[in-house]
Amino acid sequence: MAAIKRAACLIGWPAAHSRSPLIHHYWLRQLGIEGGYSIEAVPPEGFAEFVLNLKTHGYVGANVTIPHKERALQLTEPDARARAVGAANTLYYDGDLLRSTNTDVEGFIGNLDASAPGWDRTAHALVLGAGGSSRAVVFGLLERGIGRIALANRSIERAQALRDLFGDRVVPIAWSDIPAALPGAGLLVNTTSLGMNGQPPLPIDLSALPADAVVADLVYVPLETDLLAAAKARGLRTADGLGMLLHQAVRGFDLWFGARPHVTAELRALVEADLLGHK
Ligand code: NDP
């Protein structure tokens, strides 16, 4: 008997170029699973109908991207991660109940575990930026047990809002106080868009970081940011944005297709080539 083909999709508007089909098709091939992953361009006015009838549309689950991530939270049964981040990016069925989660949290943490094992021995992290991705990063660090997270943001009110949300282990600091916070930080994370192609650079001197510090950057265009290049030049361990992107896809695949895939060097090379082709 032929295997039943399971399919998931990415729902966005506009349906921007995404690496998700490339990633999931690679894993489907590698694991020999009969399945599919497509892109669905759904405008905001059609989103609720589409999500509430996901099964009828032929899907066992979905990724959700701009501009639907907050709405997806309201239309599904979110877990603690999605609620804390304030956005859902992965939807899946539990019987007939449509649940959601935010896989940026484990994408960030899973990538650190893979790239810099033992990174969580530090009690202090310094996180730059307090936007959408920062919420996932801060939540993941707190969940892992990091004792104190200094949170620097250009507009300090947004850092204070995250302290109000997550509690006093999050310590807002002024953007100008970053140099003073570096010597105490065992982990430095850039969650701002600074250093991304087309954005201003991230002006930061890493010489004051401890010798065993780990540096992570969420930006993945370019693949190696100036921040990561400077960290490597100092001999520090790093975790890059592409690694996070790949690791955040693992859980969705597992939930939809019932097998836990691996982030391999071959997959990374495939996505790197795609990113370089679409610069
Ligand atoms: P947001 O727009 O939600 O937040 C942007 C952040 O950057 C804010 O903290 C903002 O500060 C700060 N910022 C922007 N410009 C400046 C500037 N000139 N000086 C100082 N700070 C600045 O974006 P996201 O959090 O969604 O994304 C941030 C980056 O992370 C992007 O490059 C994105 O591609 C990447 N990303 C990567 C992922 C991955 O899987 N690797 C996943 C998600 C995001 P302020 O609040 O003051 O405006």
CSV table of C-alpha atoms and ligand atoms in Angstrom, one decimal:
chain,number,residue,atom,x,y,z
A,1,MET,CA,0.0,0.0,0.0
A,2,ALA,CA,1.4,3.4,-0.9
A,3,ALA,CA,2.3,5.6,2.1
A,4,ILE,CA,-0.1,8.5,2.8
A,5,LYS,CA,1.6,11.8,1.8
A,6,ARG,CA,1.7,14.3,4.7
A,7,ALA,CA,2.3,17.9,3.9
A,8,ALA,CA,3.0,21.1,5.7
A,9,CYS,CA,3.3,24.7,4.4
A,10,LEU,CA,4.6,28.1,5.1
A,11,ILE,CA,1.9,30.8,5.4
A,12,GLY,CA,2.9,34.3,4.6
A,13,TRP,CA,1.9,37.5,2.8
A,14,PRO,CA,3.5,38.3,0.5
A,15,ALA,CA,5.0,34.8,0.1
A,16,ALA,CA,8.5,36.0,0.3
A,17,HIS,CA,11.4,33.9,-0.8
A,18,SER,CA,12.0,31.4,2.1
A,19,ARG,CA,14.5,28.7,2.8
A,20,SER,CA,12.0,26.6,4.6
A,21,PRO,CA,11.0,24.4,1.6
A,22,LEU,CA,14.7,23.8,0.8
A,23,ILE,CA,15.3,22.7,4.4
A,24,HIS,CA,12.2,20.5,4.8
A,25,HIS,CA,12.5,18.9,1.3
A,26,TYR,CA,16.2,18.0,2.2
A,27,TRP,CA,15.1,16.2,5.4
A,28,LEU,CA,12.2,14.5,3.7
A,29,ARG,CA,14.6,13.1,1.0
A,30,GLN,CA,17.2,12.2,3.6
A,31,LEU,CA,14.8,10.3,5.8
A,32,GLY,CA,12.9,8.7,2.9
A,33,ILE,CA,9.6,10.2,4.1
A,34,GLU,CA,6.7,10.6,1.6
A,35,GLY,CA,5.8,14.2,2.4
A,36,GLY,CA,5.6,17.7,1.1
A,37,TYR,CA,6.2,21.3,2.1
A,38,SER,CA,4.7,24.2,0.1
A,39,ILE,CA,4.4,28.0,0.3
A,40,GLU,CA,0.9,29.4,0.7
A,41,ALA,CA,0.4,33.1,0.0
A,42,VAL,CA,-2.5,34.1,2.3
A,43,PRO,CA,-3.5,37.7,2.8
A,44,PRO,CA,-4.4,38.9,6.3
A,45,GLU,CA,-8.1,38.9,5.6
A,46,GLY,CA,-8.0,35.2,4.6
A,47,PHE,CA,-5.7,34.0,7.3
A,48,ALA,CA,-8.2,33.0,10.0
A,49,GLU,CA,-10.2,30.9,7.5
A,50,PHE,CA,-7.1,29.3,6.2
A,51,VAL,CA,-5.7,28.4,9.6
A,52,LEU,CA,-9.0,27.2,11.1
A,53,ASN,CA,-9.4,24.9,8.1
A,54,LEU,CA,-5.7,23.8,7.8
A,55,LYS,CA,-6.6,20.1,7.6
A,56,THR,CA,-9.2,20.7,4.9
A,57,HIS,CA,-6.6,22.6,2.9
A,58,GLY,CA,-4.5,19.4,3.1
A,59,TYR,CA,-2.0,20.2,5.8
A,60,VAL,CA,-0.9,18.5,9.0
A,61,GLY,CA,0.7,21.7,10.2
A,62,ALA,CA,2.4,24.9,9.1
A,63,ASN,CA,5.0,27.5,9.6
A,64,VAL,CA,3.7,31.1,9.9
A,65,THR,CA,5.7,34.2,9.0
A,66,ILE,CA,5.2,37.9,8.5
A,67,PRO,CA,2.6,39.4,9.0
A,68,HIS,CA,0.6,36.5,10.6
A,69,LYS,CA,2.7,35.4,13.7
A,70,GLU,CA,0.7,37.4,16.3
A,71,ARG,CA,-2.7,36.5,14.8
A,72,ALA,CA,-1.6,32.8,14.8
A,73,LEU,CA,-1.2,33.0,18.5
A,74,GLN,CA,-4.8,34.0,19.0
A,75,LEU,CA,-6.2,31.4,16.6
A,76,THR,CA,-4.4,28.4,18.2
A,77,GLU,CA,-3.6,26.8,21.5
A,78,PRO,CA,-0.2,28.3,22.2
A,79,ASP,CA,2.5,26.7,24.5
A,80,ALA,CA,4.5,28.7,27.1
A,81,ARG,CA,7.2,29.6,24.6
A,82,ALA,CA,4.8,31.1,22.0
A,83,ARG,CA,2.9,33.0,24.7
A,84,ALA,CA,6.2,34.4,26.2
A,85,VAL,CA,7.5,35.4,22.8
A,86,GLY,CA,4.1,36.9,21.8
A,87,ALA,CA,4.2,35.2,18.4
A,88,ALA,CA,3.7,31.7,17.0
A,89,ASN,CA,5.7,30.4,14.1
A,90,THR,CA,4.9,26.7,14.1
A,91,LEU,CA,1.4,25.1,14.1
A,92,TYR,CA,0.5,21.4,14.5
A,93,TYR,CA,-2.4,19.2,15.3
A,94,ASP,CA,-3.0,17.4,18.6
A,95,GLY,CA,-6.0,15.3,17.5
A,96,ASP,CA,-8.3,18.0,16.2
A,97,LEU,CA,-6.8,20.7,18.4
A,98,LEU,CA,-4.5,23.1,16.6
A,99,ARG,CA,-1.5,23.9,18.8
A,100,SER,CA,1.3,26.4,18.3
A,101,THR,CA,4.8,27.1,19.5
A,102,ASN,CA,7.7,29.4,18.8
A,103,THR,CA,10.7,27.5,17.5
A,104,ASP,CA,13.1,30.5,17.5
A,105,VAL,CA,13.6,29.7,21.2
A,106,GLU,CA,15.0,26.2,20.6
A,107,GLY,CA,16.6,27.3,17.3
A,108,PHE,CA,18.7,29.8,19.3
A,109,ILE,CA,19.5,27.4,22.2
A,110,GLY,CA,20.0,24.3,19.9
A,111,ASN,CA,22.4,26.2,17.8
A,112,LEU,CA,24.4,27.3,20.8
A,113,ASP,CA,24.5,23.7,22.1
A,114,ALA,CA,25.7,22.5,18.8
A,115,SER,CA,28.2,25.3,18.1
A,116,ALA,CA,29.6,26.0,21.6
A,117,PRO,CA,28.9,23.1,24.0
A,118,GLY,CA,29.2,24.2,27.6
A,119,TRP,CA,28.2,27.8,26.8
A,120,ASP,CA,25.7,27.7,29.6
A,121,ARG,CA,28.3,27.4,32.3
A,122,THR,CA,28.3,31.2,32.5
A,123,ALA,CA,25.9,33.0,34.9
A,124,HIS,CA,25.8,36.2,32.9
A,125,ALA,CA,24.8,37.0,29.4
A,126,LEU,CA,24.7,40.3,27.6
A,127,VAL,CA,22.0,40.6,24.9
A,128,LEU,CA,21.9,43.5,22.4
A,129,GLY,CA,18.4,44.4,21.1
A,130,ALA,CA,14.9,44.1,22.6
A,131,GLY,CA,12.8,43.5,19.4
A,132,GLY,CA,10.9,40.4,18.4
A,133,SER,CA,13.8,37.9,18.2
A,134,SER,CA,15.2,39.2,21.5
A,135,ARG,CA,12.1,37.9,23.3
A,136,ALA,CA,12.8,34.4,22.1
A,137,VAL,CA,16.5,34.7,23.0
A,138,VAL,CA,15.8,36.1,26.5
A,139,PHE,CA,13.1,33.4,27.2
A,140,GLY,CA,15.5,30.7,26.0
A,141,LEU,CA,18.3,31.9,28.2
A,142,LEU,CA,16.0,32.2,31.3
A,143,GLU,CA,14.6,28.7,30.6
A,144,ARG,CA,18.1,27.3,30.5
A,145,GLY,CA,18.9,28.9,33.9
A,146,ILE,CA,21.2,31.8,33.0
A,147,GLY,CA,21.2,33.9,36.2
A,148,ARG,CA,21.4,37.4,34.9
A,149,ILE,CA,20.8,38.9,31.5
A,150,ALA,CA,22.0,42.4,30.8
A,151,LEU,CA,19.7,43.8,28.1
A,152,ALA,CA,21.0,46.7,26.0
A,153,ASN,CA,18.7,48.5,23.6
A,154,ARG,CA,18.9,51.8,21.7
A,155,SER,CA,15.5,52.7,23.2
A,156,ILE,CA,15.7,51.5,26.8
A,157,GLU,CA,11.9,51.4,27.2
A,158,ARG,CA,11.8,48.2,25.1
A,159,ALA,CA,14.4,46.6,27.3
A,160,GLN,CA,12.4,47.7,30.4
A,161,ALA,CA,9.3,46.2,28.9
A,162,LEU,CA,11.1,42.8,28.6
A,163,ARG,CA,12.2,43.1,32.3
A,164,ASP,CA,8.6,43.7,33.2
A,165,LEU,CA,7.6,40.7,31.2
A,166,PHE,CA,10.3,38.2,32.3
A,167,GLY,CA,11.3,39.5,35.7
A,168,ASP,CA,14.3,40.9,37.5
A,169,ARG,CA,16.9,38.4,36.1
A,170,VAL,CA,16.6,40.7,33.0
A,171,VAL,CA,18.5,43.9,33.7
A,172,PRO,CA,18.0,46.8,31.2
A,173,ILE,CA,21.1,48.8,30.5
A,174,ALA,CA,21.7,51.9,28.4
A,175,TRP,CA,23.2,51.3,24.9
A,176,SER,CA,26.2,53.5,26.0
A,177,ASP,CA,26.9,51.1,28.9
A,178,ILE,CA,27.7,48.1,26.7
A,179,PRO,CA,31.5,48.5,27.1
A,180,ALA,CA,31.2,48.4,30.9
A,181,ALA,CA,29.1,45.2,30.7
A,182,LEU,CA,31.5,43.2,28.5
A,183,PRO,CA,34.0,42.0,31.1
A,184,GLY,CA,31.3,40.3,33.1
A,185,ALA,CA,29.6,38.6,30.1
A,186,GLY,CA,30.2,34.9,29.4
A,187,LEU,CA,27.8,35.1,26.5
A,188,LEU,CA,27.2,38.0,24.1
A,189,VAL,CA,24.3,37.9,21.7
A,190,ASN,CA,23.4,40.3,19.0
A,191,THR,CA,19.6,40.3,18.3
A,192,THR,CA,19.6,43.7,16.6
A,193,SER,CA,19.6,44.1,12.8
A,194,LEU,CA,22.9,46.0,13.0
A,195,GLY,CA,25.7,44.3,10.9
A,196,MET,CA,23.1,43.0,8.4
A,197,ASN,CA,23.7,43.8,4.8
A,198,GLY,CA,22.2,47.2,4.1
A,199,GLN,CA,22.1,48.2,7.8
A,200,PRO,CA,24.6,50.2,9.8
A,201,PRO,CA,27.5,48.3,11.4
A,202,LEU,CA,27.5,47.2,15.0
A,203,PRO,CA,30.3,49.2,16.5
A,204,ILE,CA,31.6,47.1,19.4
A,205,ASP,CA,35.1,46.3,20.7
A,206,LEU,CA,35.3,42.8,22.0
A,207,SER,CA,38.6,43.0,23.7
A,208,ALA,CA,37.0,43.4,27.1
A,209,LEU,CA,35.1,40.1,26.9
A,210,PRO,CA,36.4,37.2,29.0
A,211,ALA,CA,38.7,34.8,27.2
A,212,ASP,CA,36.2,31.9,27.4
A,213,ALA,CA,33.2,34.0,26.3
A,214,VAL,CA,30.9,32.8,23.5
A,215,VAL,CA,29.5,35.3,20.9
A,216,ALA,CA,26.3,34.7,19.0
A,217,ASP,CA,24.8,36.7,16.2
A,218,LEU,CA,21.2,36.3,14.8
A,219,VAL,CA,22.0,38.1,11.6
A,220,TYR,CA,22.8,35.7,8.8
A,221,VAL,CA,23.2,38.0,5.8
A,222,PRO,CA,26.2,38.1,5.5
A,223,LEU,CA,26.8,34.6,6.7
A,224,GLU,CA,29.8,35.8,8.8
A,225,THR,CA,29.1,39.2,10.3
A,226,ASP,CA,31.9,41.6,11.4
A,227,LEU,CA,30.9,40.7,15.0
A,228,LEU,CA,31.5,37.0,14.5
A,229,ALA,CA,34.7,37.7,12.5
A,230,ALA,CA,36.0,39.8,15.4
A,231,ALA,CA,35.1,37.2,17.9
A,232,LYS,CA,36.9,34.5,15.9
A,233,ALA,CA,40.0,36.7,15.5
A,234,ARG,CA,40.1,36.9,19.4
A,235,GLY,CA,39.8,33.1,19.6
A,236,LEU,CA,36.3,33.1,21.0
A,237,ARG,CA,33.7,30.5,20.2
A,238,THR,CA,30.8,31.6,18.1
A,239,ALA,CA,27.3,30.6,17.0
A,240,ASP,CA,25.9,32.1,13.8
A,241,GLY,CA,22.5,33.2,12.5
A,242,LEU,CA,22.3,30.5,9.8
A,243,GLY,CA,22.8,27.8,12.5
A,244,MET,CA,19.8,29.2,14.4
A,245,LEU,CA,17.7,29.3,11.3
A,246,LEU,CA,18.4,25.6,10.6
A,247,HIS,CA,17.9,24.5,14.2
A,248,GLN,CA,14.6,26.3,14.5
A,249,ALA,CA,13.2,24.1,11.7
A,250,VAL,CA,13.9,20.8,13.5
A,251,ARG,CA,10.9,20.8,15.8
A,252,GLY,CA,8.3,21.6,13.2
A,253,PHE,CA,9.5,18.7,11.0
A,254,ASP,CA,9.4,16.4,14.0
A,255,LEU,CA,5.9,17.4,14.9
A,256,TRP,CA,4.5,17.1,11.3
A,257,PHE,CA,6.4,14.1,10.0
A,258,GLY,CA,7.2,12.1,13.1
A,259,ALA,CA,11.0,12.0,12.9
A,260,ARG,CA,13.7,14.2,14.4
A,261,PRO,CA,16.0,15.5,11.6
A,262,HIS,CA,19.6,16.5,11.9
A,263,VAL,CA,21.3,19.8,11.0
A,264,THR,CA,24.1,18.5,8.8
A,265,ALA,CA,27.0,20.1,7.0
A,266,GLU,CA,25.4,19.2,3.7
A,267,LEU,CA,22.1,21.0,4.6
A,268,ARG,CA,24.1,24.0,5.7
A,269,ALA,CA,26.0,24.1,2.4
A,270,LEU,CA,22.7,23.8,0.5
A,271,VAL,CA,21.2,26.8,2.3
A,272,GLU,CA,24.4,28.8,2.2
A,273,ALA,CA,24.4,28.4,-1.6
A,274,ASP,CA,20.8,29.5,-1.8
A,275,LEU,CA,21.5,32.6,0.4
A,276,LEU,CA,24.5,33.5,-1.8
A,277,GLY,CA,22.4,33.2,-4.9
A,278,HIS,CA,19.7,35.5,-3.7
A,279,LYS,CA,21.9,38.3,-2.3
B,1,NDP,P1,13.0,43.9,15.3
B,1,NDP,O1,12.7,44.9,14.2
B,1,NDP,O2,11.9,43.3,16.1
B,1,NDP,O3,14.1,44.5,16.3
B,1,NDP,C1,15.2,45.2,15.8
B,1,NDP,C2,16.2,45.5,16.9
B,1,NDP,O4,17.3,46.1,16.3
B,1,NDP,C3,15.6,46.4,18.0
B,1,NDP,O5,16.2,46.1,19.2
B,1,NDP,C4,16.2,47.8,17.5
B,1,NDP,O6,16.3,48.8,18.5
B,1,NDP,C5,17.5,47.4,17.0
B,1,NDP,N1,18.1,48.4,16.0
B,1,NDP,C6,17.7,48.6,14.8
B,1,NDP,N2,18.4,49.6,14.2
B,1,NDP,C7,19.3,50.0,15.2
B,1,NDP,C8,20.3,51.0,15.3
B,1,NDP,N3,20.6,51.8,14.2
B,1,NDP,N4,21.0,51.2,16.4
B,1,NDP,C9,20.7,50.4,17.5
B,1,NDP,N5,19.8,49.4,17.5
B,1,NDP,C10,19.1,49.2,16.3
B,1,NDP,O7,13.8,42.7,14.5
B,1,NDP,P2,13.9,41.2,14.9
B,1,NDP,O8,14.2,41.1,16.3
B,1,NDP,O9,12.8,40.4,14.3
B,1,NDP,O10,15.2,40.8,14.0
B,1,NDP,C11,16.5,41.3,14.3
B,1,NDP,C12,17.6,40.5,13.5
B,1,NDP,O11,17.6,39.2,13.8
B,1,NDP,C13,17.3,40.6,12.0
B,1,NDP,O12,18.6,40.8,11.3
B,1,NDP,C14,16.7,39.3,11.6
B,1,NDP,O13,17.0,38.9,10.3
B,1,NDP,C15,17.5,38.4,12.6
B,1,NDP,N6,16.8,37.1,12.9
B,1,NDP,C16,17.4,35.9,12.7
B,1,NDP,C17,16.8,34.7,13.0
B,1,NDP,C18,17.5,33.5,12.8
B,1,NDP,O14,16.9,32.4,12.8
B,1,NDP,N7,18.8,33.5,12.6
B,1,NDP,C19,15.4,34.7,13.6
B,1,NDP,C20,14.8,36.0,13.8
B,1,NDP,C21,15.5,37.2,13.5
B,1,NDP,P3,15.1,49.8,18.9
B,1,NDP,O15,14.1,49.0,19.7
B,1,NDP,O16,15.7,50.9,19.6
B,1,NDP,O17,14.4,50.2,17.6
